[in-house]
Coordinates of C-alpha atoms and ligand atoms in Angstrom, one line a residue:
X1 CA -19.9 -79.3 9.7
X2 CA -18.5 -78.6 6.2
X3 CA -16.2 -81.5 5.0
X4 CA -13.1 -79.1 4.8
X5 CA -13.5 -78.0 8.4
X6 CA -13.9 -81.4 9.9
X7 CA -10.7 -82.7 7.9
X8 CA -8.6 -79.8 9.2
X9 CA -9.8 -80.3 12.9
X10 CA -9.2 -83.9 12.6
X11 CA -5.4 -83.4 12.8
X12 CA -5.5 -81.2 15.8
X13 CA -5.2 -82.7 19.3
X14 CA -8.3 -81.9 21.1
X15 CA -7.9 -81.0 24.7
X16 CA -10.0 -81.2 27.8
X17 CA -8.8 -78.7 30.3
X18 CA -9.6 -79.5 33.9
X19 CA -8.4 -76.6 36.0
X20 CA -8.5 -73.8 33.5
X21 CA -8.6 -70.8 36.0
X22 CA -5.5 -71.6 38.0
X23 CA -1.8 -70.7 37.3
X24 CA -1.3 -74.1 35.3
X25 CA -4.4 -73.3 33.4
X26 CA -3.3 -69.9 32.6
X27 CA 0.1 -71.0 31.2
X28 CA -1.6 -73.9 29.2
X29 CA -3.9 -71.3 27.5
X30 CA -0.8 -69.3 26.6
X31 CA 0.6 -72.3 24.8
X32 CA -2.8 -72.9 23.1
X33 CA -3.0 -69.2 21.8
X34 CA 0.2 -69.8 20.0
X35 CA -0.6 -73.2 18.6
X36 CA -4.2 -73.0 17.4
X37 CA -3.2 -75.0 14.3
X38 CA -2.2 -77.9 16.4
X39 CA -4.4 -77.9 19.5
X40 CA -7.9 -77.3 20.0
X41 CA -9.8 -76.8 23.3
X42 CA -13.1 -78.6 23.4
X43 CA -13.9 -78.4 27.3
X44 CA -12.8 -76.3 30.2
X45 CA -13.5 -76.8 33.8
X46 CA -12.8 -74.9 37.1
X47 CA -13.8 -75.0 40.7
X48 CA -15.6 -71.6 41.2
X49 CA -14.3 -68.9 39.1
X50 CA -17.1 -68.7 36.6
X51 CA -16.4 -65.3 35.1
X52 CA -13.0 -66.4 34.1
X53 CA -14.2 -69.8 32.8
X54 CA -16.9 -67.9 30.7
X55 CA -14.3 -65.5 29.4
X56 CA -12.1 -68.4 28.4
X57 CA -15.0 -70.4 26.8
X58 CA -15.8 -67.4 24.7
X59 CA -12.2 -66.9 23.5
X60 CA -11.6 -70.3 22.6
X61 CA -15.1 -71.1 21.4
X62 CA -15.5 -73.9 23.8
X63 CA -19.0 -75.7 23.9
X64 CA -18.4 -77.7 27.1
X65 CA -17.9 -76.0 30.4
X66 CA -17.6 -77.7 33.9
X67 CA -18.0 -76.0 37.2
X68 CA -17.1 -78.1 40.3
X69 CA -18.9 -75.9 42.7
X70 CA -22.8 -76.3 42.3
X71 CA -23.7 -73.2 43.9
X72 CA -21.3 -71.1 41.8
X73 CA -22.5 -72.7 38.8
X74 CA -26.1 -72.0 39.5
X75 CA -25.5 -68.4 40.2
X76 CA -23.4 -68.1 37.1
X77 CA -26.1 -69.4 35.0
X78 CA -28.7 -67.1 36.6
X79 CA -26.5 -64.2 35.8
X80 CA -26.4 -65.0 32.1
X81 CA -22.8 -66.6 31.8
X82 CA -22.3 -69.7 29.7
X83 CA -25.2 -68.7 27.5
X84 CA -25.3 -71.2 24.6
X85 CA -22.9 -73.6 26.1
X86 CA -23.4 -77.1 27.5
X87 CA -22.8 -77.0 31.4
X88 CA -21.4 -79.9 33.4
X89 CA -21.8 -79.3 37.1
X90 CA -20.1 -80.9 40.3
X91 CA -17.9 -84.0 40.5
X92 CA -20.0 -85.9 38.2
X93 CA -19.8 -83.0 35.7
X94 CA -16.0 -83.2 35.8
X95 CA -16.1 -87.0 35.1
X96 CA -18.4 -86.2 32.1
X97 CA -15.9 -83.8 30.7
X98 CA -13.0 -86.3 31.3
X99 CA -14.8 -88.9 29.2
X100 CA -16.0 -86.4 26.5
X101 CA -15.9 -88.2 23.2
X102 CA -14.6 -85.1 21.5
X103 CA -11.5 -85.0 23.5
X104 CA -8.1 -86.8 22.7
X105 CA -6.2 -85.7 25.9
X106 CA -7.2 -84.4 29.3
X107 CA -5.1 -81.7 31.0
X108 CA -5.3 -82.7 34.8
X109 CA -4.6 -79.4 36.4
X110 CA -7.3 -79.2 39.2
X111 CA -5.8 -78.8 42.6
X112 CA -6.3 -81.3 45.2
X113 CA -8.1 -84.7 45.5
X114 CA -11.1 -83.6 43.4
X115 CA -8.9 -84.4 40.3
X116 CA -8.5 -88.0 41.3
X117 CA -11.8 -89.6 39.9
X118 CA -12.0 -87.4 36.6
X119 CA -8.5 -88.5 35.9
X120 CA -9.2 -92.1 36.3
X121 CA -12.5 -91.7 34.3
X122 CA -10.4 -90.3 31.5
X123 CA -7.9 -93.2 31.6
X124 CA -10.7 -95.7 31.5
X125 CA -12.2 -93.9 28.5
X126 CA -8.7 -94.1 26.7
X127 CA -7.7 -90.5 26.9
X128 CA -4.1 -89.5 27.2
X129 CA -3.3 -87.6 30.3
X130 CA -1.3 -84.3 30.7
X131 CA -0.6 -84.5 34.5
X132 CA -0.1 -81.4 36.5
X133 CA -2.1 -82.5 39.7
X134 CA 0.4 -83.9 42.1
X135 CA -2.2 -85.5 44.6
X136 CA -3.3 -87.8 41.8
X137 CA -0.1 -89.9 41.9
X138 CA 0.9 -89.2 45.5
X139 CA -2.4 -90.6 46.8
X140 CA -3.3 -93.1 44.1
X141 CA -0.2 -93.8 42.1
X142 CA -0.5 -97.5 42.0
X143 CA -4.2 -97.4 40.8
X144 CA -3.5 -94.7 38.2
X145 CA -0.5 -96.1 36.6
X146 CA -2.0 -99.6 36.6
X147 CA -5.3 -98.2 34.7
X148 CA -3.0 -96.2 32.3
X149 CA -1.2 -99.5 31.3
X150 CA -4.5 -101.5 31.1
X151 CA -6.0 -98.9 28.9
X152 CA -2.8 -98.1 26.8
X153 CA -2.9 -94.5 27.5
X154 CA 0.1 -92.1 27.8
X155 CA 0.6 -90.2 31.1
X156 CA 2.8 -87.2 30.3
X157 CA 4.0 -85.4 33.2
X158 CA 3.5 -81.6 32.8
X159 CA 5.3 -80.7 36.2
X160 CA 8.6 -79.2 35.3
X161 CA 10.9 -81.7 36.8
X162 CA 8.9 -84.8 35.8
X163 CA 8.7 -83.4 32.3
X164 CA 12.5 -82.9 32.4
X165 CA 13.0 -86.4 33.4
X166 CA 10.6 -87.7 30.7
X167 CA 12.5 -85.7 28.1
X168 CA 15.9 -87.1 29.3
X169 CA 14.5 -90.7 29.3
X170 CA 13.0 -90.4 25.8
X171 CA 14.6 -93.2 23.7
X172 CA 16.5 -94.7 26.5
X173 CA 16.2 -98.2 28.0
X174 CA 14.8 -98.2 31.5
X175 CA 17.4 -100.9 32.7
X176 CA 20.2 -98.4 31.8
X177 CA 18.9 -95.7 34.2
X178 CA 21.0 -95.4 37.5
X179 CA 19.0 -92.7 39.2
X180 CA 17.0 -89.7 38.7
X181 CA 18.2 -86.3 39.9
X182 CA 15.4 -83.9 40.8
X183 CA 16.3 -80.3 41.0
X184 CA 14.9 -77.8 43.6
X185 CA 15.4 -74.2 43.8
X186 CA 15.5 -74.5 47.6
X187 CA 13.0 -71.7 47.9
X188 CA 13.7 -68.3 49.5
X189 CA 15.2 -69.8 52.8
X190 CA 17.6 -72.1 51.3
X191 CA 20.6 -70.1 53.0
X192 CA 18.8 -69.6 56.4
X193 CA 19.9 -70.9 59.8
X194 CA 17.3 -73.0 61.8
X195 CA 16.7 -70.0 64.2
X196 CA 15.8 -67.9 61.2
X197 CA 13.3 -70.5 60.1
X198 CA 11.3 -70.2 63.4
X199 CA 10.5 -66.5 62.7
X200 CA 9.2 -67.1 59.0
X201 CA 5.9 -65.3 58.4
X202 CA 3.2 -66.3 55.7
X203 CA 4.1 -63.1 53.7
X204 CA 7.9 -63.9 53.7
X205 CA 7.1 -67.6 52.7
X206 CA 4.9 -66.5 49.8
X207 CA 7.7 -64.8 47.9
X208 CA 9.4 -67.2 45.6
X209 CA 12.6 -66.2 44.0
X210 CA 12.1 -68.0 40.6
X211 CA 8.7 -69.2 40.0
X212 CA 5.2 -67.5 40.1
X213 CA 2.7 -69.9 41.4
X214 CA -0.3 -70.2 43.7
X215 CA 0.1 -69.7 47.6
X216 CA -0.1 -73.4 48.5
X217 CA 2.7 -74.6 46.2
X218 CA 4.7 -71.5 47.0
X219 CA 4.7 -72.5 50.7
X220 CA 5.4 -76.1 49.7
X221 CA 8.3 -74.8 47.7
X222 CA 9.7 -73.0 50.6
X223 CA 9.6 -75.9 53.0
X224 CA 10.6 -78.4 50.4
X225 CA 7.4 -80.4 50.8
X226 CA 6.8 -79.7 47.2
X227 CA 9.9 -81.6 46.2
X228 CA 8.9 -84.4 48.7
X229 CA 5.7 -84.7 46.8
X230 CA 7.6 -84.7 43.6
X231 CA 9.9 -87.5 44.7
X232 CA 6.7 -89.6 45.5
X233 CA 5.3 -88.6 42.0
X234 CA 8.5 -89.7 40.3
X235 CA 8.5 -93.0 42.0
X236 CA 5.1 -93.8 40.3
X237 CA 5.8 -92.2 37.0
X238 CA 9.1 -93.8 36.4
X239 CA 8.9 -96.9 38.5
X240 CA 12.1 -96.2 40.6
X241 CA 12.5 -96.8 44.5
X242 CA 13.1 -93.9 46.9
X243 CA 16.8 -94.5 47.1
X244 CA 17.3 -94.1 43.4
X245 CA 15.6 -90.5 43.3
X246 CA 17.9 -87.9 44.6
X247 CA 17.1 -84.3 45.1
X248 CA 19.7 -81.6 44.2
X249 CA 19.5 -78.0 45.1
X250 CA 19.9 -75.8 42.1
X251 CA 19.1 -72.2 42.9
X252 CA 18.8 -70.7 39.3
X253 CA 15.9 -73.2 38.2
X254 CA 17.4 -73.6 34.9
X255 CA 18.3 -77.3 34.8
X256 CA 14.8 -78.8 35.6
X257 CA 16.0 -82.3 36.3
X258 CA 18.5 -84.8 35.2
X259 CA 18.9 -88.6 34.6
X260 CA 22.1 -90.5 35.5
X261 CA 22.6 -93.6 33.5
X262 CA 24.6 -96.8 34.5
X263 CA 27.7 -95.7 32.6
X264 CA 27.8 -92.6 34.7
X265 CA 26.6 -90.2 31.9
X266 CA 24.1 -87.6 33.0
X267 CA 21.4 -86.1 30.8
X268 CA 19.8 -82.8 31.7
X269 CA 16.9 -80.7 30.4
X270 CA 17.4 -76.8 30.6
X271 CA 15.1 -74.0 30.0
X272 CA 14.2 -70.7 31.6
X273 CA 11.8 -71.1 34.6
X274 CA 8.7 -70.8 32.8
X275 CA 5.8 -73.4 32.9
X276 CA 5.1 -72.8 29.1
X277 CA 8.0 -75.1 28.3
X278 CA 7.0 -78.3 30.2
X279 CA 3.3 -77.6 29.2
X280 CA 4.0 -77.2 25.5
X281 CA 6.1 -80.3 25.5
X282 CA 3.5 -82.4 27.1
X283 CA 0.7 -81.1 24.9
X284 CA 2.6 -81.4 21.6
X285 CA 4.5 -84.8 22.4
X286 CA 5.9 -86.6 20.6
X287 CA 6.2 -83.5 18.3
X288 CA 7.7 -80.1 18.9
X289 CA 7.0 -76.6 17.7
X290 CA 8.3 -73.0 18.2
X291 CA 8.2 -72.1 21.9
X292 CA 6.1 -69.1 23.4
X293 CA 8.7 -67.9 25.8
X294 CA 12.2 -66.8 24.9
X295 CA 14.8 -69.5 25.9
X296 CA 18.3 -69.4 27.3
X297 CA 20.8 -67.1 25.5
X298 CA 24.3 -68.6 25.9
X299 CA 26.0 -65.4 24.5
X300 CA 25.3 -64.0 27.9
X301 CA 27.1 -65.0 31.1
X302 CA 25.1 -67.9 32.8
X303 CA 26.1 -69.7 36.1
X304 CA 24.6 -72.8 37.4
X305 CA 25.1 -74.0 41.0
X306 CA 24.3 -77.4 42.5
X307 CA 24.4 -78.7 46.1
X308 CA 22.9 -81.3 48.1
X309 CA 19.7 -80.5 50.2
X310 CA 20.0 -79.8 54.0
X311 CA 17.6 -82.1 55.5
X312 CA 17.9 -80.7 58.9
X313 CA 16.6 -77.4 57.6
X314 CA 14.0 -79.1 55.5
X315 CA 12.6 -81.8 57.5
X316 CA 9.5 -82.0 55.2
X317 CA 11.8 -83.4 52.6
X318 CA 13.0 -86.2 54.8
X319 CA 9.3 -86.9 55.9
X320 CA 8.4 -87.4 52.3
X321 CA 11.0 -89.9 51.7
X322 CA 10.0 -91.7 55.0
X323 CA 6.4 -91.7 53.8
X324 CA 7.2 -93.1 50.4
X325 CA 9.3 -96.0 52.0
X326 CA 6.4 -96.7 54.5
X327 CA 4.2 -97.0 51.3
X328 CA 0.3 -97.6 51.7
X329 CA -1.6 -94.8 53.1
X330 CA 1.6 -92.9 54.3
X331 CA 2.4 -90.8 51.2
X332 CA -1.4 -89.7 50.9
X333 CA -1.1 -88.9 54.8
X334 CA 2.0 -86.8 54.1
X335 CA 0.1 -84.8 51.6
X336 CA -3.0 -84.4 53.7
X337 CA -1.2 -83.3 56.7
X338 CA 0.9 -80.8 54.9
X339 CA -2.3 -79.3 53.4
X340 CA -3.8 -79.0 56.7
X341 CA -0.7 -77.6 58.2
X342 CA -0.2 -75.1 55.3
X343 CA -3.7 -73.8 55.5
X344 CA -3.3 -73.3 59.3
X345 CA 0.0 -71.5 58.7
X346 CA -1.5 -69.1 56.1
X347 CA -4.2 -68.3 58.7
X348 CA -1.6 -67.5 61.2
X349 CA -2.7 -70.3 63.5
X350 CA 0.5 -72.0 63.8
X351 CA 4.3 -71.2 63.3
X352 CA 6.4 -72.1 60.2
X353 CA 8.2 -74.8 62.1
X354 CA 5.0 -76.4 63.1
X355 CA 4.3 -77.5 59.5
X356 CA 6.9 -80.5 59.6
X357 CA 5.9 -81.2 63.3
X358 CA 2.3 -81.7 62.3
X359 CA 3.2 -83.8 59.3
X360 CA 5.5 -86.0 61.5
X361 CA 2.8 -86.4 64.3
X362 CA 0.3 -87.4 61.7
X363 CA 2.4 -90.0 60.1
X364 CA 3.3 -91.4 63.5
X365 CA -0.5 -91.8 64.3
X366 CA -1.4 -93.5 61.1
X367 CA -3.2 -96.8 61.4
X368 CA -2.2 -99.7 59.2
X369 CA -4.6 -99.9 56.3
X370 CA -4.6 -101.6 53.1
X371 CA -5.7 -99.6 50.2
X372 CA -7.8 -101.7 47.8
X373 CA -9.4 -99.0 45.6
X374 CA -10.0 -95.3 45.1
X375 CA -12.7 -95.1 47.8
X376 CA -10.1 -96.5 50.2
X377 CA -7.8 -93.9 49.1
X378 CA -10.2 -91.0 49.7
X379 CA -11.2 -92.5 53.1
X380 CA -7.5 -92.6 54.1
X381 CA -7.2 -89.0 52.9
X382 CA -10.3 -87.8 55.0
X383 CA -8.9 -89.8 58.0
X384 CA -5.4 -88.3 57.8
X385 CA -6.9 -84.8 57.5
X386 CA -8.9 -85.4 60.8
X387 CA -5.7 -86.7 62.5
X388 CA -3.8 -83.7 61.2
X389 CA -6.5 -81.1 62.4
X390 CA -6.3 -82.7 65.9
X391 CA -2.5 -82.2 66.0
X392 CA -3.1 -78.6 64.9
X393 CA -5.5 -78.0 67.8
X394 CA -3.0 -79.4 70.4
X395 CA -0.1 -77.2 69.0
X396 CA -2.4 -74.1 69.2
X397 CA -3.0 -74.8 72.9
X398 CA 0.7 -74.7 73.8
Ligands
MG401 MG1 7.7 -78.8 40.1

């Protein structure tokens, strides 16, 4: 490499993007296109969508490509995709990318538990983490945060609410924080009555008023299970107990979260509901640069509403708090049961109100186990999925 080129690239932050083909991946690429002078993509990985991965690798001149699904990787290679690039296949391939010497920061945006081991591998290799994957902290928050502390790496939250809290806390002393106020849109059913909730179909639940996201997180947003997962994430990221993390329904999704301090002052972060804002902040942190999406214009009328959440209408949120207070394997079981229930709902096997029923029944059946390491975490996850699947079967028979 010529000296001039290596000197120039030395200043760029080199990113490994795990989960390049999903909705967070797409927004991340939008930010990267606008900031090629500051950010460089050195590796991308996805689960199965090889055609899209190949297009991204060509557009950003990425040498290292990871494909989680081994059969998909094999078929892609046979059909001539990824020519001239180094491929990293399967779970081990994702871990290789996470440790890649050329990477400074790993964007953890792969959905589900398969993001867990690569993220820990990245932390142990001293890479900073931009964290989008919720399961990582919900399942293994204690292990991930302890490893980050031990290896001196920054875990910068990319989720809009946690990124907002992160921005509000910047420069503040932790002992001055009274509580976190996580905002929630409340989803499309925030004004429903309980009887109306019983008739909700997958098609209705897949229409989110403000955010454009994948199907699983859109359903989670409509049940507020997503906010429940975010409360658990916030607990690990910011080290506050459940009773000091409050959820506020804010239908416009403009205030992405707030922090209340001991003197009663409240600091908020505002931006339009686009993921490019929190993604750009976490990738460029501690710096800032021009945004890629137009921001709020206060020369036009703007109204912001806030109200407390209705826990009777959204039992998933109540159950998430209960799981967080129960600690151990309970938060992970909340996540596992919710995933099993949402998949069954999307396949029309259960009704909408069965989703919280399945979570509650799974949490009630949980054996007391001590999680000593990541393998224990993954075992507990598999066990909770089996228990939730049994509950689904019983509900179907009714
Ligand atoms: Mg969020």
